[in-house]
N, CA, C and O atoms as a MOPAC input file, in Angstrom:
PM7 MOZYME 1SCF
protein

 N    117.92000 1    82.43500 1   110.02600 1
 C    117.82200 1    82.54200 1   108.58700 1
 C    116.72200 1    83.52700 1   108.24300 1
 O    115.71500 1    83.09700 1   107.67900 1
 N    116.81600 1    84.61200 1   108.49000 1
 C    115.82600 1    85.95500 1   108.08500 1
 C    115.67200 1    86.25300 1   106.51000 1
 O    116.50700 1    86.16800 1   105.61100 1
 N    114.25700 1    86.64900 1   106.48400 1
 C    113.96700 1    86.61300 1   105.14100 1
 C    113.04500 1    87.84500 1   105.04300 1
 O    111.98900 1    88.01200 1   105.65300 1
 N    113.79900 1    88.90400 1   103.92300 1
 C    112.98100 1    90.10800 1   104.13200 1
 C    112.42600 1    89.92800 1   102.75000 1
 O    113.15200 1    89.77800 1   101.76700 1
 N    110.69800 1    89.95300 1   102.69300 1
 C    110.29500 1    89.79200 1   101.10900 1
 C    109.56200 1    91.24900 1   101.40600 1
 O    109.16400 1    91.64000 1   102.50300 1
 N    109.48700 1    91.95600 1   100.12700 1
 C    108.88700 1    93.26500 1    99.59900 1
 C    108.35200 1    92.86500 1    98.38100 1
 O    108.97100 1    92.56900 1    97.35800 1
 N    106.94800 1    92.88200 1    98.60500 1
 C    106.32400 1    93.17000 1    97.11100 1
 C    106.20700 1    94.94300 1    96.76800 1
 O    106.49400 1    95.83500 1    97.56600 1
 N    105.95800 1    95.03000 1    96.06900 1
 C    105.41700 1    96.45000 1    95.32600 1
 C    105.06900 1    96.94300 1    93.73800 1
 O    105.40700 1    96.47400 1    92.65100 1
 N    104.37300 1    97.91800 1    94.05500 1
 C    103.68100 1    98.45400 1    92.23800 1
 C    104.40400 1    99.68700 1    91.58100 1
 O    104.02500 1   100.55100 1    90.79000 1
 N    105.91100 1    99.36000 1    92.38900 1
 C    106.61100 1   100.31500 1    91.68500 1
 C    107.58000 1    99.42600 1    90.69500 1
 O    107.95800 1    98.27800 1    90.93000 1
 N    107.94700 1   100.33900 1    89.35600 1
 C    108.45300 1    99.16300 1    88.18900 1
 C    110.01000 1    98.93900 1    88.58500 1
 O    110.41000 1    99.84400 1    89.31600 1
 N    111.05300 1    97.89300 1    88.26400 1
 C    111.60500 1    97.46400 1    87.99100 1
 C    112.83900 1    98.12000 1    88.20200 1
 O    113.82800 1    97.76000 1    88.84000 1
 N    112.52800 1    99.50500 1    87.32900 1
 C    113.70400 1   100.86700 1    86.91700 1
 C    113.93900 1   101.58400 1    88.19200 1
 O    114.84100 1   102.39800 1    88.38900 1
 N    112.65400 1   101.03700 1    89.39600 1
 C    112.81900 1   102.42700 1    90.28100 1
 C    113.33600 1   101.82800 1    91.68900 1
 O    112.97500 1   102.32500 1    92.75600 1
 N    114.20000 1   100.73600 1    91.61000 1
 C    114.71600 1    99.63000 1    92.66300 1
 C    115.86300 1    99.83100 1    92.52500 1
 O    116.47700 1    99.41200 1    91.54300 1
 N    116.61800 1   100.78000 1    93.84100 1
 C    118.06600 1   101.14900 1    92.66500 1
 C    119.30100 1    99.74100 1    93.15300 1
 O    119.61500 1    99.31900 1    94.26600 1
 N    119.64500 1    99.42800 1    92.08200 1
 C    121.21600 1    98.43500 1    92.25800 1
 C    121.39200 1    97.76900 1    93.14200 1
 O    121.36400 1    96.54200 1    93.04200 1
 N    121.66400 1    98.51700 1    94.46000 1
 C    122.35100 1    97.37400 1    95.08400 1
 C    120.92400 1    97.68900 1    96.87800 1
 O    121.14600 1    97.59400 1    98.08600 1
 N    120.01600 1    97.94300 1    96.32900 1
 C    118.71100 1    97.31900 1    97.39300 1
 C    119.20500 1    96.26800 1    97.62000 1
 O    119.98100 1    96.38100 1    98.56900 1
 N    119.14400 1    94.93300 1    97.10200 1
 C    118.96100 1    93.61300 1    97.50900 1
 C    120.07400 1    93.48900 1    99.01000 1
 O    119.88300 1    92.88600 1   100.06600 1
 N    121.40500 1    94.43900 1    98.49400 1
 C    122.69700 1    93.88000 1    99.21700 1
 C    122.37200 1    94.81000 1   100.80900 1
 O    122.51100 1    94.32900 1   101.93400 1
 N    121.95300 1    96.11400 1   100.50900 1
 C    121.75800 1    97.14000 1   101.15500 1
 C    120.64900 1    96.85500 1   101.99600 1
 O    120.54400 1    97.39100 1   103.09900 1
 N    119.51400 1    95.76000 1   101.39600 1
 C    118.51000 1    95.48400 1   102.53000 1
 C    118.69000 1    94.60200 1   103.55300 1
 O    118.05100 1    94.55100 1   104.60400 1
 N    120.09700 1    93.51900 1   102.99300 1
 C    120.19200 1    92.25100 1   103.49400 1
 C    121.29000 1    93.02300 1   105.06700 1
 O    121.09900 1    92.63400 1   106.22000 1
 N    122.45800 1    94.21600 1   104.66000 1
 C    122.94000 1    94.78200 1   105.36200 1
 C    121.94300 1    94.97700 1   106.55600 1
 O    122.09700 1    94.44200 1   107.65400 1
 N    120.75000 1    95.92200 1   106.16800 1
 C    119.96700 1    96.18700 1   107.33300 1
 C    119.74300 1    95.24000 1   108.19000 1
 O    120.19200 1    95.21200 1   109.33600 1
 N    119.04700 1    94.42900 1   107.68500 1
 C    118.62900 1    93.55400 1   108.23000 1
 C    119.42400 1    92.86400 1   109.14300 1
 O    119.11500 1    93.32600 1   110.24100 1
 N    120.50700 1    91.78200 1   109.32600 1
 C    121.40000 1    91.73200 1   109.44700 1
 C    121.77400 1    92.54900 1   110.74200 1
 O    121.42900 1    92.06000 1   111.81800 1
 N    122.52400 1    93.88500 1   110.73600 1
 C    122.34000 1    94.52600 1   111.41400 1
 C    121.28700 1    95.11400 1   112.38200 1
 O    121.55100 1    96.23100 1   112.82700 1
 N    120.30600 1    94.61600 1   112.71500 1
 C    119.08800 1    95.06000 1   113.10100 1
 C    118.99800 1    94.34700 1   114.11400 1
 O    118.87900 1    94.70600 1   115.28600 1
 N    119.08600 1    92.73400 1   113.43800 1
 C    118.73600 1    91.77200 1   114.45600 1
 C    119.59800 1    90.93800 1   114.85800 1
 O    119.29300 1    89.91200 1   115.46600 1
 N    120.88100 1    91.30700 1   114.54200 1
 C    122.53000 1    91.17800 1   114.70800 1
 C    122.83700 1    89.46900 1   114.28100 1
 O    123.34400 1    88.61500 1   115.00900 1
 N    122.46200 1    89.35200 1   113.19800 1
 C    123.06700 1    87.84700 1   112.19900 1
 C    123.86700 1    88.22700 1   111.60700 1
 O    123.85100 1    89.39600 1   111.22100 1
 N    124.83100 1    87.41000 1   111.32200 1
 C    125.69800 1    87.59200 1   109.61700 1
 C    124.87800 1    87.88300 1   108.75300 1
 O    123.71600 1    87.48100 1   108.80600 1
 N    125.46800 1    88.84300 1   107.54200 1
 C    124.37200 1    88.98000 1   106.21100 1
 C    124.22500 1    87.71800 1   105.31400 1
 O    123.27400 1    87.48900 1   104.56600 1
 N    125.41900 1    86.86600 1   105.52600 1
 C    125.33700 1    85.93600 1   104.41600 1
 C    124.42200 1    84.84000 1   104.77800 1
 O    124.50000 1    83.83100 1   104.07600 1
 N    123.20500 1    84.85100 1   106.15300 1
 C    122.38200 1    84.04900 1   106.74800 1
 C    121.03800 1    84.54800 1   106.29100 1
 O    119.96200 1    83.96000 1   106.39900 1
 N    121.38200 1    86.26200 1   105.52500 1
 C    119.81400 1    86.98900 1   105.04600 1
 C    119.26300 1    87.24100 1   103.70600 1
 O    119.71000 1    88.19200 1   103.06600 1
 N    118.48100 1    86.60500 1   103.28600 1
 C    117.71400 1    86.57300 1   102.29400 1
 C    116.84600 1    87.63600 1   102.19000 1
 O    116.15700 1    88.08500 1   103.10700 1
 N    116.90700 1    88.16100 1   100.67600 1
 C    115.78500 1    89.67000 1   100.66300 1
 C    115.61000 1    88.97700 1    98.98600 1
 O    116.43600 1    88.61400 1    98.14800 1
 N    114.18100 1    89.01700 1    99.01600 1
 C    113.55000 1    88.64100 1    97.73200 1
 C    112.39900 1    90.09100 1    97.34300 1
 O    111.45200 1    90.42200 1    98.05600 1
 N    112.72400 1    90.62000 1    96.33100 1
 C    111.52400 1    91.48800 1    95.54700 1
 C    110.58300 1    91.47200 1    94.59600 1
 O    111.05700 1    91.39900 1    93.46200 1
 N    109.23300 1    91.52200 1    94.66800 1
 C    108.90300 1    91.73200 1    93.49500 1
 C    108.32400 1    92.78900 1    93.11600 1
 O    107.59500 1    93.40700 1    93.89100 1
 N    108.50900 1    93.12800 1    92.05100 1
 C    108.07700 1    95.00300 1    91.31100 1
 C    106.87700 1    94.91400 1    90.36600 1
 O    106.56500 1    93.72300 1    90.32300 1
 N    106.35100 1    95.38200 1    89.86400 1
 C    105.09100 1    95.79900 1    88.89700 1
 C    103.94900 1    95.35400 1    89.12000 1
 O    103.02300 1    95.24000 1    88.31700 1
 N    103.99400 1    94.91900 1    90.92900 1
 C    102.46800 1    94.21700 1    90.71900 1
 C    101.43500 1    95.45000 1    90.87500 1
 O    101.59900 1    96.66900 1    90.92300 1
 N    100.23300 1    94.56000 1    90.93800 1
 C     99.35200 1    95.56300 1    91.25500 1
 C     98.34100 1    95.73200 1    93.11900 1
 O     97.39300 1    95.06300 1    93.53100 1
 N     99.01200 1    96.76000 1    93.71800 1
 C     99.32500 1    96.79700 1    94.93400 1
 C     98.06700 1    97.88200 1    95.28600 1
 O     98.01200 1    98.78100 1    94.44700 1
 N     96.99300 1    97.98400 1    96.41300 1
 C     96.51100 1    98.93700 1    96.98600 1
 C     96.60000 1    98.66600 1    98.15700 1
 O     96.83500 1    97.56500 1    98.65400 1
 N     96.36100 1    99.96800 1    98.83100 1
 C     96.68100 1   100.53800 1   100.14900 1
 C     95.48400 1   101.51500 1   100.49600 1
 O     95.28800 1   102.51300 1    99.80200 1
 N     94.73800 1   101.22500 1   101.51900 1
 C     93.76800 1   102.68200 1   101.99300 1
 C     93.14400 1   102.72100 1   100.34600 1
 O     92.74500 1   103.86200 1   100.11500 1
 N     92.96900 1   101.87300 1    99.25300 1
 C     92.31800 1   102.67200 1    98.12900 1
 C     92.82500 1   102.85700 1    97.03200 1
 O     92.44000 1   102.66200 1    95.87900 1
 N     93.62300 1   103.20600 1    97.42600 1
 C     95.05000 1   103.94400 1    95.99300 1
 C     95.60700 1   102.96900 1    95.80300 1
 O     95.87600 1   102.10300 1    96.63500 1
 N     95.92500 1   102.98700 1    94.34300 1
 C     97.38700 1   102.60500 1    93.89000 1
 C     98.28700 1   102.94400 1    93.74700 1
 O     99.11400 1   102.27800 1    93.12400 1
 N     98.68400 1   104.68500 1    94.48700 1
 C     99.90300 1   105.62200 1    94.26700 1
 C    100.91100 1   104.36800 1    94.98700 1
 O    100.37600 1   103.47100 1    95.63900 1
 N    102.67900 1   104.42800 1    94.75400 1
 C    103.39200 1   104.29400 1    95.18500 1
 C    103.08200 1   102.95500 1    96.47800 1
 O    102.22400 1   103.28500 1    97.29700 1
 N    103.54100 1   101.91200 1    96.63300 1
 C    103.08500 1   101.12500 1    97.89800 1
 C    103.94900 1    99.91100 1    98.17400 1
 O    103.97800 1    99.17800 1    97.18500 1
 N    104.64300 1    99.47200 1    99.16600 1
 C    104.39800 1    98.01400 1    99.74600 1
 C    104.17100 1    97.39000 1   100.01400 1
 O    104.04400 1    97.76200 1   101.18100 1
 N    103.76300 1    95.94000 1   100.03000 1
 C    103.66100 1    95.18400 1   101.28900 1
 C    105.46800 1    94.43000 1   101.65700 1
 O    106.34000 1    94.14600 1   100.83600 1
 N    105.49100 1    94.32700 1   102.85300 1
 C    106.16000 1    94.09400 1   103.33200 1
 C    106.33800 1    92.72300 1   104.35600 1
 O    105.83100 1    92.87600 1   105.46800 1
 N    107.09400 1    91.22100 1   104.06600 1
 C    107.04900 1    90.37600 1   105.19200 1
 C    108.40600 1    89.99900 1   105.84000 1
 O    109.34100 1    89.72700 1   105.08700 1
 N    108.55300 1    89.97000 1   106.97500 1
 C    110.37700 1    89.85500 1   107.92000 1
 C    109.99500 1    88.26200 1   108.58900 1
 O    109.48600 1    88.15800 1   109.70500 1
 N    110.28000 1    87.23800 1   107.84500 1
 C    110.48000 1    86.29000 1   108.31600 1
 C    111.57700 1    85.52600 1   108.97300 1
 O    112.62800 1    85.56600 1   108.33200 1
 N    111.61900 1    84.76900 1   110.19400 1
 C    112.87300 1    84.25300 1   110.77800 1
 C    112.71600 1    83.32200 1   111.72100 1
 O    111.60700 1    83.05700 1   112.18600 1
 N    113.95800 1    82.66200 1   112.14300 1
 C    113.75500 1    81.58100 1   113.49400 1
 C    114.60800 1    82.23000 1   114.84400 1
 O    115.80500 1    82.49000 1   114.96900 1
 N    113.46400 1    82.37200 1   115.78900 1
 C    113.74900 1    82.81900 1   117.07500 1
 C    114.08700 1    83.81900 1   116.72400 1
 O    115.22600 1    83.90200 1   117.18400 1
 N    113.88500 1    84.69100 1   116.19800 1
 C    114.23600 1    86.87500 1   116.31800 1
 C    113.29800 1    86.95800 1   116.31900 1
 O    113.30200 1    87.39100 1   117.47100 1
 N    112.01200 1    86.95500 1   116.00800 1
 C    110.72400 1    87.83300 1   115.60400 1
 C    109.79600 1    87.68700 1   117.16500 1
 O    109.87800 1    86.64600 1   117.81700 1
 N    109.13900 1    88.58100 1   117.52000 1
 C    107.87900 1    88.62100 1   118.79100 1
 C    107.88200 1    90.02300 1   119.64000 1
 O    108.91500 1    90.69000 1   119.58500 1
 N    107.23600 1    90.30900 1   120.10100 1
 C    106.63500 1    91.39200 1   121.38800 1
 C    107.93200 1    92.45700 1   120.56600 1
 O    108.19800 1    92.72700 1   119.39400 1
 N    108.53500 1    92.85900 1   121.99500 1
 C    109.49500 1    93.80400 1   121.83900 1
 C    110.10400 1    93.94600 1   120.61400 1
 O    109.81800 1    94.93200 1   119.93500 1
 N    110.92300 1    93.10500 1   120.19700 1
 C    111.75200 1    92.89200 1   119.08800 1
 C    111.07400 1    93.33000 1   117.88700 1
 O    111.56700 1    94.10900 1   117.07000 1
 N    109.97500 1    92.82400 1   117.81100 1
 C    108.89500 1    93.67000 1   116.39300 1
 C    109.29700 1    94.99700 1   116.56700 1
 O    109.99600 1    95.62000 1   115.76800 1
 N    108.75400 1    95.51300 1   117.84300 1
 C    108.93500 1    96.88000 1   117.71800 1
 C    110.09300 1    97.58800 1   117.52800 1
 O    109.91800 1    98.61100 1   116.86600 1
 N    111.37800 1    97.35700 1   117.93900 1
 C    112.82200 1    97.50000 1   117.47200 1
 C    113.21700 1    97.52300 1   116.06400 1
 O    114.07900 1    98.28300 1   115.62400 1
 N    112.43400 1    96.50300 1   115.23000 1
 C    113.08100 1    96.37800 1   113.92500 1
 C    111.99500 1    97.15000 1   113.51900 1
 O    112.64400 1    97.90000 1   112.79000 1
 N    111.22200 1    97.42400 1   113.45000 1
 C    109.92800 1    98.77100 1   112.83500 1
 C    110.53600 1    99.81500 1   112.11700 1
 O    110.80000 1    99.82900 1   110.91500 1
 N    110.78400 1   100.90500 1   113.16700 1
 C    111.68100 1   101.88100 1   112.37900 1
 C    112.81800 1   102.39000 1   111.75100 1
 O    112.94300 1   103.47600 1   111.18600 1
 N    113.99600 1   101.10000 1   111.97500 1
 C    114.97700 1   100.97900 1   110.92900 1
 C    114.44300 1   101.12000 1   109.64800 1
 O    114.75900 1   102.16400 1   109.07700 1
 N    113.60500 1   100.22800 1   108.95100 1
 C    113.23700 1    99.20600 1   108.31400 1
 C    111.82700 1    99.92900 1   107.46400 1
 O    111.55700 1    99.58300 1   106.31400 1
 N    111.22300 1   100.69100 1   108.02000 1
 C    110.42500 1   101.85300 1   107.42600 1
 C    111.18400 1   102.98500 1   107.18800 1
 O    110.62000 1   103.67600 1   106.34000 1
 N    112.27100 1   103.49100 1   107.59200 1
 C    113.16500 1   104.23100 1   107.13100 1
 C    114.07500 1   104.01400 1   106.17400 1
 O    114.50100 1   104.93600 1   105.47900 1
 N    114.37400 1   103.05700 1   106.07400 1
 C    115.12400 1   102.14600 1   104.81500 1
 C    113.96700 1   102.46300 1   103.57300 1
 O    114.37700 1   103.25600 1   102.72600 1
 N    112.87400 1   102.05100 1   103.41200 1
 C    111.74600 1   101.60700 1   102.35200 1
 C    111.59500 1   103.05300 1   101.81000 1
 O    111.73300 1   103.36800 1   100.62800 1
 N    111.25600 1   103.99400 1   102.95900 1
 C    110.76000 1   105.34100 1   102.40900 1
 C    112.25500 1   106.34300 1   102.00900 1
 O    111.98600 1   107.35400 1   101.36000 1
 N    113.52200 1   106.16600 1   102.29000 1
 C    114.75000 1   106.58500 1   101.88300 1
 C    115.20000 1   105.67900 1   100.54700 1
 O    115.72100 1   106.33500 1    99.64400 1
 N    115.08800 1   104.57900 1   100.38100 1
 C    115.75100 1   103.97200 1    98.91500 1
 C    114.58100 1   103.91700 1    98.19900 1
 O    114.79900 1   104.20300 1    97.02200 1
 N    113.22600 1   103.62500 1    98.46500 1
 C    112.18200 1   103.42400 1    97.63600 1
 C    111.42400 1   104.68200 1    97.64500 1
 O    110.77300 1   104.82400 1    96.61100 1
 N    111.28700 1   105.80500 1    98.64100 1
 C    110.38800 1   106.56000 1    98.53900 1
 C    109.03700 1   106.52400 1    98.72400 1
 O    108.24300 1   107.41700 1    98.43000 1
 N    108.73100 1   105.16200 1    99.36200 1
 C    107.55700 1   104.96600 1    99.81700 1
 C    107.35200 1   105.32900 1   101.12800 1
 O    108.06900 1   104.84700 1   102.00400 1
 N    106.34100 1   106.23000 1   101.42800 1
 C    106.20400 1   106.32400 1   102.90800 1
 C    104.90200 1   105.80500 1   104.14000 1
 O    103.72200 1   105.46100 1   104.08500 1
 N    105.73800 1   105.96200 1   104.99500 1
 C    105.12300 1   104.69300 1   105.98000 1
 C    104.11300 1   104.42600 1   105.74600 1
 O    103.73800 1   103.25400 1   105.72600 1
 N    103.15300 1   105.69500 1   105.42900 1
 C    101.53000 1   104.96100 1   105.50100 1
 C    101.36400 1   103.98000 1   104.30100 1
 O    100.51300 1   103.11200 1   104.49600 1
 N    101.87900 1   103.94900 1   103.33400 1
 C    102.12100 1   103.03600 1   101.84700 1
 C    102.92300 1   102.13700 1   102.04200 1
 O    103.51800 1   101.91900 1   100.98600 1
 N    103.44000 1   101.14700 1   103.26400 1
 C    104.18300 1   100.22600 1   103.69000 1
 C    103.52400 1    99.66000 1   104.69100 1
 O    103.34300 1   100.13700 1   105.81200 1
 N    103.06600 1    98.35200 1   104.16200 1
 C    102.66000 1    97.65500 1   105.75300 1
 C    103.64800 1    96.57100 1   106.06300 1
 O    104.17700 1    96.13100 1   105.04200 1
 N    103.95300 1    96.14900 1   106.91100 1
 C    105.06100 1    95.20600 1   107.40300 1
 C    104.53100 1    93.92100 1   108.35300 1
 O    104.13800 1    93.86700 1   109.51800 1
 N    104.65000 1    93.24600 1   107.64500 1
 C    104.37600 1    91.69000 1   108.71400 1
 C    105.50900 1    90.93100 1   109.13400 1
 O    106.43700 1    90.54300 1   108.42400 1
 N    105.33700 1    90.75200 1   110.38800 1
 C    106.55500 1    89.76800 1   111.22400 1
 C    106.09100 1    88.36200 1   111.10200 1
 O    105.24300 1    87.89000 1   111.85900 1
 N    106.58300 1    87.78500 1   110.26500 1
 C    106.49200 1    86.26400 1   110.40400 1
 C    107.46400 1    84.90900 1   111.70900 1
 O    108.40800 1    84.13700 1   111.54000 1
 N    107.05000 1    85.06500 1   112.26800 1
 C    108.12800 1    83.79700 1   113.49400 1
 C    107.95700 1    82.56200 1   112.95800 1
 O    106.78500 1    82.19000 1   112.91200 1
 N    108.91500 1    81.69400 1   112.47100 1
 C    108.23100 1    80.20500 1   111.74600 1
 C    109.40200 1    79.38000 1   112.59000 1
 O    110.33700 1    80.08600 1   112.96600 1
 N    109.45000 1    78.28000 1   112.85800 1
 C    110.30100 1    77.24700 1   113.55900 1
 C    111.35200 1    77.03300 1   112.07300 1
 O    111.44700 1    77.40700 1   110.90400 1
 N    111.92100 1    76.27400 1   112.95900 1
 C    113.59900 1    75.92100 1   111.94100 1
 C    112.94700 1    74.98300 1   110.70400 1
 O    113.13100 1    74.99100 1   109.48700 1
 N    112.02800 1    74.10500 1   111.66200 1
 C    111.51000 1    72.93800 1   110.58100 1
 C    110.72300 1    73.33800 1   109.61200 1
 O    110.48100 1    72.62400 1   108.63900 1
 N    110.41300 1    74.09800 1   109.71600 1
 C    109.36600 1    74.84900 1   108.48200 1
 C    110.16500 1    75.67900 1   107.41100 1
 O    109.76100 1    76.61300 1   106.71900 1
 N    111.57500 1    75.01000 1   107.46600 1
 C    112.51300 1    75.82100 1   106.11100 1
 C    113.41600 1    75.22300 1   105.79500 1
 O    113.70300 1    74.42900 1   106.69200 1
 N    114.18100 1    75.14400 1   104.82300 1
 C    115.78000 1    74.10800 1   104.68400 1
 C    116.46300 1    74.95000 1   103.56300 1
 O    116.02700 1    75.42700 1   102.51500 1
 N    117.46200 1    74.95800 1   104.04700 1
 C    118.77600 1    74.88200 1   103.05000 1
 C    119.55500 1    74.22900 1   102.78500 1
 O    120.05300 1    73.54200 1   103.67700 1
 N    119.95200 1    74.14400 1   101.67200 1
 C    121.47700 1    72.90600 1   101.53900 1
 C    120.50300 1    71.78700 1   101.74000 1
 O    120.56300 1    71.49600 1   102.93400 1
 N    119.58400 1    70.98000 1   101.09100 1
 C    119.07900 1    70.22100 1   101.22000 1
 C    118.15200 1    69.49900 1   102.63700 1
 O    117.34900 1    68.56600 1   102.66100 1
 N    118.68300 1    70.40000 1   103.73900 1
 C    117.99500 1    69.83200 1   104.94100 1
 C    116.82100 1    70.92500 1   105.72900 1
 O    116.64700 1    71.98200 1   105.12100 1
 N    115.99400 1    70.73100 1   107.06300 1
 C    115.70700 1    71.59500 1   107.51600 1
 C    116.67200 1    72.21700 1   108.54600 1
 O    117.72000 1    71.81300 1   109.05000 1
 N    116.01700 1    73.23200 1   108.66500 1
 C    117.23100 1    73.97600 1   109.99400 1
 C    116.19300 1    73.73000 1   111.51700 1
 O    116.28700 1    74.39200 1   112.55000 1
 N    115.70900 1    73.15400 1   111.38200 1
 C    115.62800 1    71.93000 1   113.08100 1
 C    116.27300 1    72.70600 1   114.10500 1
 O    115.82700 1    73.54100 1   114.89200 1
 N    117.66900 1    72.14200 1   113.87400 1
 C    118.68200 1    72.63400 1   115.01200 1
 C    119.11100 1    73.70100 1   114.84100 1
 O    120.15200 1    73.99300 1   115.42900 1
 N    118.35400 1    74.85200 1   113.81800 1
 C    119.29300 1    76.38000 1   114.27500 1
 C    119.14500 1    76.96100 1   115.62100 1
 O    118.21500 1    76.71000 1   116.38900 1
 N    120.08100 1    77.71400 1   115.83700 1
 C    120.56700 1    78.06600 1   117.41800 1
 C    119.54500 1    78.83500 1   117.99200 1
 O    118.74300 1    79.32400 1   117.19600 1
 N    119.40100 1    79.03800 1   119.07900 1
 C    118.09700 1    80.27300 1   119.08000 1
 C    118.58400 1    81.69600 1   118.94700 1
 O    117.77700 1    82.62600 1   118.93600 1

């Protein structure tokens, strides 16, 4: 159950259409789940620095059960910074990205936890 959250201090207008569907695709594809298992949540207008500035920026978190660690971080890296700086125009150095690994029990859908998701 992967969960790609993006904050950023870019407004609202400059997130085009179908990001949400287009990130969940990536994703998805990246770390080879169904899309309809990937969650991508945004939020726009905050107020974001990086190195100093407030030009243009992300933060970035890829949360999941059993995909995230060592190697695999590094695999999903540059999809995924290429995605941000091609639909958003933010570039890498204005994107930081955190890998979150959390167990099944530490999330639920449909009323339960996911305990028993597969590895």
């Amino acid at each position: 159950m992967p969960l790609l959250i993006i904050d950023t201090n870019l407004p609202r207008s400059k997130i085009p259409k179908t990001f949400v569907n287009d990130a969940a695709e990536l994703i998805a594809s990246i770390i080879k789940q169904d899309k309809k298992h990937v969650g991508v949540l945004v939020k726009t207008d905050l107020i974001i620095g990086v190195g100093g500035s407030e030009e243009p920026a992300a933060l970035g978190k890829l949360q999941a059960i059993n995909l995230l660690g060592g190697e695999r971080n590094n695999q999903y890296t540059a999809p995924i910074y290429e995605f941000i700086e091609k639909t958003l125009g933010i570039k890498g150095d204005r994107f930081v990205l955190e890998f979150h690994a959390i167990q099944g029990s530490e999330i639920a859908l449909g009323g339960k936890t996911l305990a028993d998701y597969p590895e």
